[in-house]
PDB file of C-alpha atoms in Angstrom:
ATOM      1  CA  UNK A 112       0.002  -0.411   0.342  1.00  0.00           C
ATOM      2  CA  UNK A 113       1.373   3.107  -1.496  1.00  0.00           C
ATOM      3  CA  UNK A 114       1.438   4.820   3.224  1.00  0.00           C
ATOM      4  CA  UNK A 115       4.242   1.885   3.628  1.00  0.00           C
ATOM      5  CA  UNK A 116       6.480   4.054   0.786  1.00  0.00           C
ATOM      6  CA  UNK A 117       6.172   6.671   2.738  1.00  0.00           C
ATOM      7  CA  UNK A 118       7.284   5.118   5.687  1.00  0.00           C
ATOM      8  CA  UNK A 119      10.399   3.321   4.362  1.00  0.00           C
ATOM      9  CA  UNK A 120      11.188   6.551   3.418  1.00  0.00           C
ATOM     10  CA  UNK A 121      10.732   8.037   6.630  1.00  0.00           C
ATOM     11  CA  UNK A 122       8.054  10.794   4.514  1.00  0.00           C
ATOM     12  CA  UNK A 123       5.807  11.486   7.368  1.00  0.00           C
ATOM     13  CA  UNK A 124       2.113  11.249   4.891  1.00  0.00           C
ATOM     14  CA  UNK A 125      -1.360  12.792   6.462  1.00  0.00           C
ATOM     15  CA  UNK A 126      -5.065  13.095   4.497  1.00  0.00           C
ATOM     16  CA  UNK A 127      -5.534  17.225   4.873  1.00  0.00           C
ATOM     17  CA  UNK A 128      -8.229  19.761   4.013  1.00  0.00           C
ATOM     18  CA  UNK A 129     -11.901  18.860   2.630  1.00  0.00           C
ATOM     19  CA  UNK A 130     -11.136  15.622   3.614  1.00  0.00           C
ATOM     20  CA  UNK A 131     -10.874  15.796   7.085  1.00  0.00           C
ATOM     21  CA  UNK A 132     -13.779  18.486   7.479  1.00  0.00           C
ATOM     22  CA  UNK A 133     -15.675  15.805   5.895  1.00  0.00           C
ATOM     23  CA  UNK A 134     -14.819  12.865   8.076  1.00  0.00           C
ATOM     24  CA  UNK A 135     -15.277  14.704  11.105  1.00  0.00           C
ATOM     25  CA  UNK A 136     -18.327  15.951  10.544  1.00  0.00           C
ATOM     26  CA  UNK A 137     -19.884  11.650   9.664  1.00  0.00           C
ATOM     27  CA  UNK A 138     -19.964  11.968   6.361  1.00  0.00           C
ATOM     28  CA  UNK A 139     -17.996  10.460   3.526  1.00  0.00           C
ATOM     29  CA  UNK A 140     -15.369  12.657   1.137  1.00  0.00           C
ATOM     30  CA  UNK A 141     -16.088  12.895  -1.833  1.00  0.00           C
ATOM     31  CA  UNK A 142     -12.341  12.644  -2.803  1.00  0.00           C
ATOM     32  CA  UNK A 143      -9.427  11.627  -0.267  1.00  0.00           C
ATOM     33  CA  UNK A 144      -6.380  14.354  -0.807  1.00  0.00           C
ATOM     34  CA  UNK A 145      -3.089  14.311   0.862  1.00  0.00           C
ATOM     35  CA  UNK A 146       0.166  16.256   2.404  1.00  0.00           C
ATOM     36  CA  UNK A 147       3.181  15.452   3.004  1.00  0.00           C
ATOM     37  CA  UNK A 148       7.102  16.641   3.749  1.00  0.00           C
ATOM     38  CA  UNK A 149       8.362  14.499   0.973  1.00  0.00           C
ATOM     39  CA  UNK A 150       9.422  16.844  -2.474  1.00  0.00           C
ATOM     40  CA  UNK A 151       7.371  15.488  -5.655  1.00  0.00           C
ATOM     41  CA  UNK A 152      10.863  14.862  -7.534  1.00  0.00           C
ATOM     42  CA  UNK A 153      11.092  12.412  -4.004  1.00  0.00           C
ATOM     43  CA  UNK A 154       7.873  10.803  -4.830  1.00  0.00           C
ATOM     44  CA  UNK A 155       8.401  10.577  -8.415  1.00  0.00           C
ATOM     45  CA  UNK A 156      12.272   8.354  -7.576  1.00  0.00           C
ATOM     46  CA  UNK A 157       9.123   6.427  -5.048  1.00  0.00           C
ATOM     47  CA  UNK A 158       6.731   5.609  -6.961  1.00  0.00           C
ATOM     48  CA  UNK A 159       8.348   4.873  -9.987  1.00  0.00           C
ATOM     49  CA  UNK A 160      10.752   2.189  -8.280  1.00  0.00           C
ATOM     50  CA  UNK A 161       7.529   0.826  -6.669  1.00  0.00           C
ATOM     51  CA  UNK A 162       6.017   0.396 -10.418  1.00  0.00           C
ATOM     52  CA  UNK A 163       3.191   2.606  -8.974  1.00  0.00           C
ATOM     53  CA  UNK A 164       1.183   4.534 -12.450  1.00  0.00           C
ATOM     54  CA  UNK A 165       1.383   7.910 -12.203  1.00  0.00           C
ATOM     55  CA  UNK A 166      -0.972  11.186 -14.078  1.00  0.00           C
ATOM     56  CA  UNK A 167       0.508  13.503 -15.712  1.00  0.00           C
ATOM     57  CA  UNK A 168      -1.840  16.485 -14.483  1.00  0.00           C
ATOM     58  CA  UNK A 169       0.338  19.108 -14.248  1.00  0.00           C
ATOM     59  CA  UNK A 170      -0.136  19.673 -10.447  1.00  0.00           C
ATOM     60  CA  UNK A 171       3.815  18.891  -9.990  1.00  0.00           C
ATOM     61  CA  UNK A 172       5.362  23.402  -9.769  1.00  0.00           C
ATOM     62  CA  UNK A 173       2.662  23.374  -7.272  1.00  0.00           C
ATOM     63  CA  UNK A 174       3.883  20.737  -5.850  1.00  0.00           C
ATOM     64  CA  UNK A 175       0.436  17.675  -6.119  1.00  0.00           C
ATOM     65  CA  UNK A 176       1.435  14.553  -7.819  1.00  0.00           C
ATOM     66  CA  UNK A 177      -1.000  12.366  -8.839  1.00  0.00           C
ATOM     67  CA  UNK A 178      -0.823   8.138  -8.467  1.00  0.00           C
ATOM     68  CA  UNK A 179      -2.730   5.901  -9.718  1.00  0.00           C
ATOM     69  CA  UNK A 180      -3.855   2.914  -7.612  1.00  0.00           C
ATOM     70  CA  UNK A 181      -6.075   0.411  -7.354  1.00  0.00           C
ATOM     71  CA  UNK A 182      -8.532   1.810 -10.011  1.00  0.00           C
ATOM     72  CA  UNK A 183      -8.119   5.103  -7.963  1.00  0.00           C
ATOM     73  CA  UNK A 184      -6.566   8.361  -7.594  1.00  0.00           C
ATOM     74  CA  UNK A 185      -4.723   9.904  -5.640  1.00  0.00           C
ATOM     75  CA  UNK A 186      -3.763  13.001  -5.254  1.00  0.00           C
ATOM     76  CA  UNK A 187      -0.822  13.734  -2.388  1.00  0.00           C
ATOM     77  CA  UNK A 188       0.763  16.962  -2.302  1.00  0.00           C
ATOM     78  CA  UNK A 189       3.990  18.387  -0.848  1.00  0.00           C
ATOM     79  CA  UNK A 190       3.981  20.803   2.054  1.00  0.00           C
ATOM     80  CA  UNK A 191       3.904  24.224   1.140  1.00  0.00           C
ATOM     81  CA  UNK A 192       4.643  28.292   1.621  1.00  0.00           C
ATOM     82  CA  UNK A 193       3.298  30.470  -1.098  1.00  0.00           C
ATOM     83  CA  UNK A 194       5.845  33.163  -1.560  1.00  0.00           C
ATOM     84  CA  UNK A 195       3.843  35.678  -4.098  1.00  0.00           C
ATOM     85  CA  UNK A 196       0.023  36.237  -4.448  1.00  0.00           C
ATOM     86  CA  UNK A 197      -1.567  38.104  -6.811  1.00  0.00           C
ATOM     87  CA  UNK A 198      -5.213  37.607  -5.708  1.00  0.00           C
ATOM     88  CA  UNK A 199      -5.109  34.879  -8.137  1.00  0.00           C
ATOM     89  CA  UNK A 200      -2.641  32.361  -7.992  1.00  0.00           C
ATOM     90  CA  UNK A 201       0.340  31.913  -5.626  1.00  0.00           C
ATOM     91  CA  UNK A 202       3.639  31.318  -5.985  1.00  0.00           C
ATOM     92  CA  UNK A 203       5.184  28.247  -3.173  1.00  0.00           C
ATOM     93  CA  UNK A 204       8.492  26.857  -1.744  1.00  0.00           C
ATOM     94  CA  UNK A 205       7.846  23.705  -0.037  1.00  0.00           C
ATOM     95  CA  UNK A 206       8.713  23.158   3.110  1.00  0.00           C
ATOM     96  CA  UNK A 207       8.695  20.138   5.941  1.00  0.00           C
ATOM     97  CA  UNK A 208       6.556  22.781   8.583  1.00  0.00           C
ATOM     98  CA  UNK A 209       2.899  21.280   9.022  1.00  0.00           C
ATOM     99  CA  UNK A 210       1.702  24.506  10.671  1.00  0.00           C
ATOM    100  CA  UNK A 211       2.840  26.017   8.243  1.00  0.00           C
ATOM    101  CA  UNK A 212       1.026  24.462   4.818  1.00  0.00           C
ATOM    102  CA  UNK A 213      -1.998  25.047   7.875  1.00  0.00           C
ATOM    103  CA  UNK A 214      -1.921  29.556   8.106  1.00  0.00           C
ATOM    104  CA  UNK A 215      -2.207  29.720   4.285  1.00  0.00           C
ATOM    105  CA  UNK A 216      -5.163  27.690   3.800  1.00  0.00           C
ATOM    106  CA  UNK A 217      -8.905  29.016   3.702  1.00  0.00           C
ATOM    107  CA  UNK A 218     -10.808  28.520   6.587  1.00  0.00           C
ATOM    108  CA  UNK A 219     -10.212  26.790   9.969  1.00  0.00           C
ATOM    109  CA  UNK A 220     -11.994  23.354   8.823  1.00  0.00           C
ATOM    110  CA  UNK A 221     -10.148  23.179   5.790  1.00  0.00           C
ATOM    111  CA  UNK A 222      -6.776  23.433   7.396  1.00  0.00           C
ATOM    112  CA  UNK A 223      -6.752  20.308   9.538  1.00  0.00           C
ATOM    113  CA  UNK A 224      -4.153  16.909   8.956  1.00  0.00           C
ATOM    114  CA  UNK A 225      -5.463  13.863   9.723  1.00  0.00           C
ATOM    115  CA  UNK A 226      -2.457  10.886  10.295  1.00  0.00           C
ATOM    116  CA  UNK A 227      -3.452   7.695   8.891  1.00  0.00           C
ATOM    117  CA  UNK A 228      -2.733   6.660  12.350  1.00  0.00           C
ATOM    118  CA  UNK A 229      -6.157   8.388  13.513  1.00  0.00           C
ATOM    119  CA  UNK A 230      -4.271  11.550  15.090  1.00  0.00           C
ATOM    120  CA  UNK A 231      -6.147  15.494  14.518  1.00  0.00           C
ATOM    121  CA  UNK A 232      -3.127  17.830  13.496  1.00  0.00           C
ATOM    122  CA  UNK A 233      -5.644  21.054  14.007  1.00  0.00           C
ATOM    123  CA  UNK A 234      -3.308  24.159  14.256  1.00  0.00           C
ATOM    124  CA  UNK A 235      -6.213  26.589  14.596  1.00  0.00           C
ATOM    125  CA  UNK A 236      -9.181  25.395  16.184  1.00  0.00           C
ATOM    126  CA  UNK A 237     -10.565  23.943  13.117  1.00  0.00           C
ATOM    127  CA  UNK A 238     -12.540  21.181  15.382  1.00  0.00           C
ATOM    128  CA  UNK A 239     -14.235  23.182  17.670  1.00  0.00           C
ATOM    129  CA  UNK A 240     -15.475  25.786  14.708  1.00  0.00           C
ATOM    130  CA  UNK A 241     -16.816  22.552  13.118  1.00  0.00           C
ATOM    131  CA  UNK A 242     -18.297  21.079  16.435  1.00  0.00           C
ATOM    132  CA  UNK A 243     -19.832  25.020  16.643  1.00  0.00           C
ATOM    133  CA  UNK A 244     -20.307  25.064  12.978  1.00  0.00           C
ATOM    134  CA  UNK A 245     -18.860  28.721  13.342  1.00  0.00           C
ATOM    135  CA  UNK A 246     -16.879  29.460   9.520  1.00  0.00           C
ATOM    136  CA  UNK A 247     -14.574  31.737  10.294  1.00  0.00           C
ATOM    137  CA  UNK A 248     -11.236  32.682   8.189  1.00  0.00           C
ATOM    138  CA  UNK A 249      -7.363  30.953   9.211  1.00  0.00           C
ATOM    139  CA  UNK A 250      -5.708  33.522  10.822  1.00  0.00           C
ATOM    140  CA  UNK A 251      -6.708  37.096   9.652  1.00  0.00           C
ATOM    141  CA  UNK A 252      -9.676  37.789   7.461  1.00  0.00           C
ATOM    142  CA  UNK A 253      -8.559  40.749   5.283  1.00  0.00           C
ATOM    143  CA  UNK A 254      -4.874  38.577   4.128  1.00  0.00           C
ATOM    144  CA  UNK A 255      -6.472  35.291   3.359  1.00  0.00           C
ATOM    145  CA  UNK A 256      -9.051  36.915   0.864  1.00  0.00           C
ATOM    146  CA  UNK A 257      -6.157  38.855  -0.466  1.00  0.00           C
ATOM    147  CA  UNK A 258      -4.379  35.828  -1.871  1.00  0.00           C
ATOM    148  CA  UNK A 259      -7.134  35.064  -3.269  1.00  0.00           C
ATOM    149  CA  UNK A 260     -10.360  37.060  -3.939  1.00  0.00           C
ATOM    150  CA  UNK A 261     -12.266  33.403  -4.277  1.00  0.00           C
ATOM    151  CA  UNK A 262     -11.912  32.861  -0.799  1.00  0.00           C
ATOM    152  CA  UNK A 263     -14.933  35.506  -0.347  1.00  0.00           C
ATOM    153  CA  UNK A 264     -17.239  33.028  -1.974  1.00  0.00           C
ATOM    154  CA  UNK A 265     -15.496  29.983  -0.748  1.00  0.00           C
ATOM    155  CA  UNK A 266     -16.926  31.427   2.935  1.00  0.00           C
ATOM    156  CA  UNK A 267     -20.063  32.017   2.214  1.00  0.00           C
ATOM    157  CA  UNK A 268     -20.229  28.341   0.312  1.00  0.00           C
ATOM    158  CA  UNK A 269     -18.719  26.845   3.066  1.00  0.00           C
ATOM    159  CA  UNK A 270     -20.933  28.849   5.697  1.00  0.00           C
ATOM    160  CA  UNK A 271     -24.465  27.291   3.976  1.00  0.00           C
ATOM    161  CA  UNK A 272     -23.102  24.547   4.029  1.00  0.00           C
ATOM    162  CA  UNK A 273     -22.058  24.146   8.034  1.00  0.00           C
ATOM    163  CA  UNK A 274     -23.954  26.777   9.521  1.00  0.00           C
ATOM    164  CA  UNK A 275     -26.862  26.507  11.312  1.00  0.00           C
ATOM    165  CA  UNK A 276     -29.113  29.215  10.870  1.00  0.00           C
ATOM    166  CA  UNK A 277     -28.275  32.802   8.890  1.00  0.00           C
ATOM    167  CA  UNK A 278     -27.097  35.627  10.484  1.00  0.00           C
ATOM    168  CA  UNK A 279     -23.852  33.528  12.815  1.00  0.00           C
ATOM    169  CA  UNK A 280     -20.680  36.457  10.941  1.00  0.00           C
ATOM    170  CA  UNK A 281     -18.008  37.867  13.222  1.00  0.00           C
ATOM    171  CA  UNK A 282     -18.679  41.611  11.688  1.00  0.00           C
ATOM    172  CA  UNK A 283     -14.778  41.855  11.015  1.00  0.00           C
ATOM    173  CA  UNK A 284     -14.847  38.898   9.314  1.00  0.00           C
ATOM    174  CA  UNK A 285     -18.547  40.613   6.622  1.00  0.00           C
ATOM    175  CA  UNK A 286     -15.810  43.710   7.081  1.00  0.00           C
ATOM    176  CA  UNK A 287     -12.948  42.502   5.500  1.00  0.00           C
ATOM    177  CA  UNK A 288     -15.277  40.623   2.626  1.00  0.00           C
ATOM    178  CA  UNK A 289     -17.142  43.934   2.218  1.00  0.00           C
ATOM    179  CA  UNK A 290     -13.390  46.400   2.206  1.00  0.00           C
ATOM    180  CA  UNK A 291     -12.350  42.900  -0.261  1.00  0.00           C
ATOM    181  CA  UNK A 292     -15.644  43.599  -3.276  1.00  0.00           C
ATOM    182  CA  UNK A 293     -13.820  44.675  -5.493  1.00  0.00           C
ATOM    183  CA  UNK A 294     -11.119  41.860  -5.746  1.00  0.00           C
ATOM    184  CA  UNK A 295     -13.640  39.640  -7.305  1.00  0.00           C
ATOM    185  CA  UNK A 296     -13.095  41.068 -10.694  1.00  0.00           C
ATOM    186  CA  UNK A 297     -10.429  40.387 -11.667  1.00  0.00           C
ATOM    187  CA  UNK A 298     -11.208  36.683 -11.014  1.00  0.00           C
ATOM    188  CA  UNK A 299     -12.609  34.501 -13.757  1.00  0.00           C
ATOM    189  CA  UNK A 300     -16.262  33.759 -14.478  1.00  0.00           C
ATOM    190  CA  UNK A 301     -15.894  30.364 -14.525  1.00  0.00           C
ATOM    191  CA  UNK A 302     -14.153  29.721 -11.156  1.00  0.00           C
ATOM    192  CA  UNK A 303     -16.863  32.929 -10.521  1.00  0.00           C
ATOM    193  CA  UNK A 304     -19.816  30.288 -10.817  1.00  0.00           C
ATOM    194  CA  UNK A 305     -18.870  27.109 -10.044  1.00  0.00           C
ATOM    195  CA  UNK A 306     -18.822  28.648  -6.019  1.00  0.00           C
ATOM    196  CA  UNK A 307     -21.728  30.282  -6.844  1.00  0.00           C
ATOM    197  CA  UNK A 308     -23.572  26.561  -8.351  1.00  0.00           C
ATOM    198  CA  UNK A 309     -22.593  25.377  -4.300  1.00  0.00           C
ATOM    199  CA  UNK A 310     -24.351  28.267  -2.838  1.00  0.00           C
ATOM    200  CA  UNK A 311     -27.745  28.174  -4.433  1.00  0.00           C
ATOM    201  CA  UNK A 312     -27.974  24.661  -3.967  1.00  0.00           C
ATOM    202  CA  UNK A 313     -27.213  24.825  -0.199  1.00  0.00           C
ATOM    203  CA  UNK A 314     -28.122  26.188   2.689  1.00  0.00           C
ATOM    204  CA  UNK A 315     -29.558  29.308   3.853  1.00  0.00           C
ATOM    205  CA  UNK A 316     -28.771  30.589   0.237  1.00  0.00           C
ATOM    206  CA  UNK A 317     -31.390  33.335   0.965  1.00  0.00           C
ATOM    207  CA  UNK A 318     -29.178  35.247   3.225  1.00  0.00           C
ATOM    208  CA  UNK A 319     -26.356  34.046   1.985  1.00  0.00           C
ATOM    209  CA  UNK A 320     -27.858  36.577  -1.563  1.00  0.00           C
ATOM    210  CA  UNK A 321     -29.006  38.945   0.439  1.00  0.00           C
ATOM    211  CA  UNK A 322     -25.731  38.826   1.993  1.00  0.00           C
ATOM    212  CA  UNK A 323     -23.748  40.155  -1.367  1.00  0.00           C
ATOM    213  CA  UNK A 324     -26.400  42.409  -2.414  1.00  0.00           C
ATOM    214  CA  UNK A 325     -25.194  43.981   1.421  1.00  0.00           C
ATOM    215  CA  UNK A 326     -21.886  43.656   1.342  1.00  0.00           C
ATOM    216  CA  UNK A 327     -21.313  44.805  -2.712  1.00  0.00           C
ATOM    217  CA  UNK A 328     -20.104  41.602  -4.227  1.00  0.00           C
ATOM    218  CA  UNK A 329     -23.393  41.183  -6.642  1.00  0.00           C
ATOM    219  CA  UNK A 330     -22.080  43.903  -9.488  1.00  0.00           C
ATOM    220  CA  UNK A 331     -18.359  41.722  -9.465  1.00  0.00           C
ATOM    221  CA  UNK A 332     -20.423  38.673 -10.177  1.00  0.00           C
ATOM    222  CA  UNK A 333     -22.381  39.639 -12.774  1.00  0.00           C
ATOM    223  CA  UNK A 334     -25.529  39.764 -10.779  1.00  0.00           C
ATOM    224  CA  UNK A 335     -28.151  42.988 -11.759  1.00  0.00           C
ATOM    225  CA  UNK A 336     -27.630  45.354  -9.373  1.00  0.00           C
ATOM    226  CA  UNK A 337     -31.272  46.097  -8.793  1.00  0.00           C
ATOM    227  CA  UNK A 338     -31.752  41.630  -8.414  1.00  0.00           C
ATOM    228  CA  UNK A 339     -35.558  41.201  -7.586  1.00  0.00           C
ATOM    229  CA  UNK A 340     -35.183  40.147  -3.957  1.00  0.00           C
ATOM    230  CA  UNK A 341     -39.089  39.957  -2.675  1.00  0.00           C
ATOM    231  CA  UNK A 342     -39.514  36.883  -5.483  1.00  0.00           C
ATOM    232  CA  UNK A 343     -35.819  35.366  -4.890  1.00  0.00           C
ATOM    233  CA  UNK A 344     -37.586  35.042  -1.071  1.00  0.00           C
ATOM    234  CA  UNK A 345     -40.795  33.845  -2.919  1.00  0.00           C
ATOM    235  CA  UNK A 346     -39.212  31.116  -4.571  1.00  0.00           C
ATOM    236  CA  UNK A 347     -35.736  29.952  -2.588  1.00  0.00           C
ATOM    237  CA  UNK A 348     -39.444  29.436  -0.191  1.00  0.00           C
ATOM    238  CA  UNK A 349     -40.571  27.092  -2.484  1.00  0.00           C
ATOM    239  CA  UNK A 350     -37.829  25.465  -3.544  1.00  0.00           C
ATOM    240  CA  UNK A 351     -37.330  23.681   0.058  1.00  0.00           C
ATOM    241  CA  UNK A 352     -37.214  20.563  -0.580  1.00  0.00           C
ATOM    242  CA  UNK A 353     -36.339  20.226  -4.078  1.00  0.00           C
ATOM    243  CA  UNK A 354     -33.733  19.863  -6.306  1.00  0.00           C
ATOM    244  CA  UNK A 355     -33.939  23.050  -8.369  1.00  0.00           C
ATOM    245  CA  UNK A 356     -31.392  23.741 -10.995  1.00  0.00           C
ATOM    246  CA  UNK A 357     -28.776  26.643  -9.863  1.00  0.00           C
ATOM    247  CA  UNK A 358     -30.135  28.569 -12.568  1.00  0.00           C
ATOM    248  CA  UNK A 359     -33.728  28.074 -11.988  1.00  0.00           C
ATOM    249  CA  UNK A 360     -32.610  30.059  -7.914  1.00  0.00           C
ATOM    250  CA  UNK A 361     -30.721  32.439  -9.453  1.00  0.00           C
ATOM    251  CA  UNK A 362     -33.370  33.299 -12.553  1.00  0.00           C
ATOM    252  CA  UNK A 363     -35.384  34.506 -10.116  1.00  0.00           C
ATOM    253  CA  UNK A 364     -33.193  37.672  -8.904  1.00  0.00           C
ATOM    254  CA  UNK A 365     -33.276  38.565 -12.679  1.00  0.00           C
ATOM    255  CA  UNK A 366     -36.210  41.108 -14.383  1.00  0.00           C
ATOM    256  CA  UNK A 367     -35.509  41.207 -17.897  1.00  0.00           C
ATOM    257  CA  UNK A 368     -34.296  38.723 -20.192  1.00  0.00           C
ATOM    258  CA  UNK A 369     -30.433  41.353 -20.398  1.00  0.00           C
ATOM    259  CA  UNK A 370     -29.972  40.416 -16.884  1.00  0.00           C
ATOM    260  CA  UNK A 371     -29.206  36.791 -18.490  1.00  0.00           C
ATOM    261  CA  UNK A 372     -27.431  37.773 -20.535  1.00  0.00           C
ATOM    262  CA  UNK A 373     -25.265  40.243 -18.443  1.00  0.00           C
ATOM    263  CA  UNK A 374     -24.654  36.683 -16.474  1.00  0.00           C
ATOM    264  CA  UNK A 375     -23.672  34.797 -19.182  1.00  0.00           C
ATOM    265  CA  UNK A 376     -20.629  37.508 -20.627  1.00  0.00           C
ATOM    266  CA  UNK A 377     -19.241  37.285 -16.540  1.00  0.00           C
ATOM    267  CA  UNK A 378     -20.084  34.123 -15.972  1.00  0.00           C
ATOM    268  CA  UNK A 379     -19.402  32.666 -19.836  1.00  0.00           C
ATOM    269  CA  UNK A 380     -22.397  30.016 -18.533  1.00  0.00           C
ATOM    270  CA  UNK A 381     -23.740  27.059 -21.052  1.00  0.00           C
ATOM    271  CA  UNK A 382     -26.142  27.330 -22.691  1.00  0.00           C
ATOM    272  CA  UNK A 383     -28.329  24.837 -21.617  1.00  0.00           C
ATOM    273  CA  UNK A 384     -27.807  27.087 -18.323  1.00  0.00           C
ATOM    274  CA  UNK A 385     -28.748  30.328 -20.536  1.00  0.00           C
ATOM    275  CA  UNK A 386     -31.479  28.967 -22.281  1.00  0.00           C
ATOM    276  CA  UNK A 387     -33.678  27.773 -19.234  1.00  0.00           C
ATOM    277  CA  UNK A 388     -32.514  31.667 -17.705  1.00  0.00           C
ATOM    278  CA  UNK A 389     -34.460  32.931 -21.245  1.00  0.00           C
ATOM    279  CA  UNK A 390     -36.891  30.872 -21.310  1.00  0.00           C
ATOM    280  CA  UNK A 391     -37.919  31.875 -17.620  1.00  0.00           C
ATOM    281  CA  UNK A 392     -37.961  35.487 -16.966  1.00  0.00           C
ATOM    282  CA  UNK A 393     -40.274  35.403 -20.489  1.00  0.00           C
ATOM    283  CA  UNK A 394     -42.921  32.776 -19.422  1.00  0.00           C
ATOM    284  CA  UNK A 395     -42.902  33.276 -15.700  1.00  0.00           C
ATOM    285  CA  UNK A 396     -44.147  37.279 -17.201  1.00  0.00           C
ATOM    286  CA  UNK A 397     -46.739  35.630 -18.858  1.00  0.00           C
ATOM    287  CA  UNK A 398     -48.081  32.020 -17.199  1.00  0.00           C
ATOM    288  CA  UNK A 399     -47.805  33.148 -13.376  1.00  0.00           C
ATOM    289  CA  UNK A 400     -50.972  35.917 -15.196  1.00  0.00           C
ATOM    290  CA  UNK A 401     -53.490  33.233 -14.953  1.00  0.00           C
ATOM    291  CA  UNK A 402     -56.646  33.862 -13.410  1.00  0.00           C
ATOM    292  CA  UNK A 403     -60.381  33.280 -14.465  1.00  0.00           C
ATOM    293  CA  UNK A 404     -62.039  30.377 -14.208  1.00  0.00           C
ATOM    294  CA  UNK A 405     -59.430  28.298 -15.615  1.00  0.00           C
ATOM    295  CA  UNK A 406     -56.334  29.176 -14.315  1.00  0.00           C
ATOM    296  CA  UNK A 407     -54.323  26.376 -15.691  1.00  0.00           C
ATOM    297  CA  UNK A 408     -55.040  27.356 -19.316  1.00  0.00           C
ATOM    298  CA  UNK A 409     -52.140  29.134 -19.982  1.00  0.00           C
ATOM    299  CA  UNK A 410     -50.176  26.165 -18.543  1.00  0.00           C
ATOM    300  CA  UNK A 411     -52.073  23.705 -21.316  1.00  0.00           C
ATOM    301  CA  UNK A 412     -51.859  25.857 -24.172  1.00  0.00           C
ATOM    302  CA  UNK A 413     -47.836  26.125 -23.854  1.00  0.00           C
ATOM    303  CA  UNK A 414     -47.235  23.234 -23.528  1.00  0.00           C
ATOM    304  CA  UNK A 415     -49.789  21.952 -26.257  1.00  0.00           C
ATOM    305  CA  UNK A 416     -46.914  25.258 -28.142  1.00  0.00           C
TER     306      UNK A 416
END
């Protein structure tokens, strides 16, 4: 097994980040990432001489090696420190200091390591925050956000996954988000859309989207300045226990078809998502006016068409 390879060479190997958070929450992690003190070169040499297949996926300069074992891919990343960051990507140097690696991660609940012997390494009270359902940045929120502005949306996404009730934020965190909101203008639409879709399908979506407006984020991620929050309220109440598409939830904010076009320009949504948005904006008006003796008539005609 590959842990034994690391042990033989005296390299340390632990489970890292999201998988640790999921395991501690009693969930099955979707993918398990590992962190190690071994450098990419050392891992390559070790795996190659053991006949383990490596998958090339360009992660190497960031320190990530992907090994293929028992029909599964394992991502193993060398501990690292971010040397230079520009709000989008970082240059890294390798380290053997676990705490230094934890320090550059975004949220405390994502900064823990789990030894294969079951020992938890938790430098920033991540476990306590997870127990108390608190979402907090590692260290200073301001600094963490300026390393990668997408972390603003990651904060919201994990809030929607972990926090028990809306509105349980530290004022200083919200302040840091507000001050850095315009940094999101420099983040690619594709990366934003991935996060936004997860927020739209998570808990507290109503609260979080209102927060995006209050903290001045909406305009930088392609949302209309005067989003229809009343309609959004109504729709987010109606979707509880249903499984809507993200676009269905989001379109309730939109009033005109330009809103969909602008979203597409900023986030490069798929053709299917765009068509769904346009369809909803167009027909929401006509079809909801169905009063009178035959309220279902417009829908019947519509389906016949």
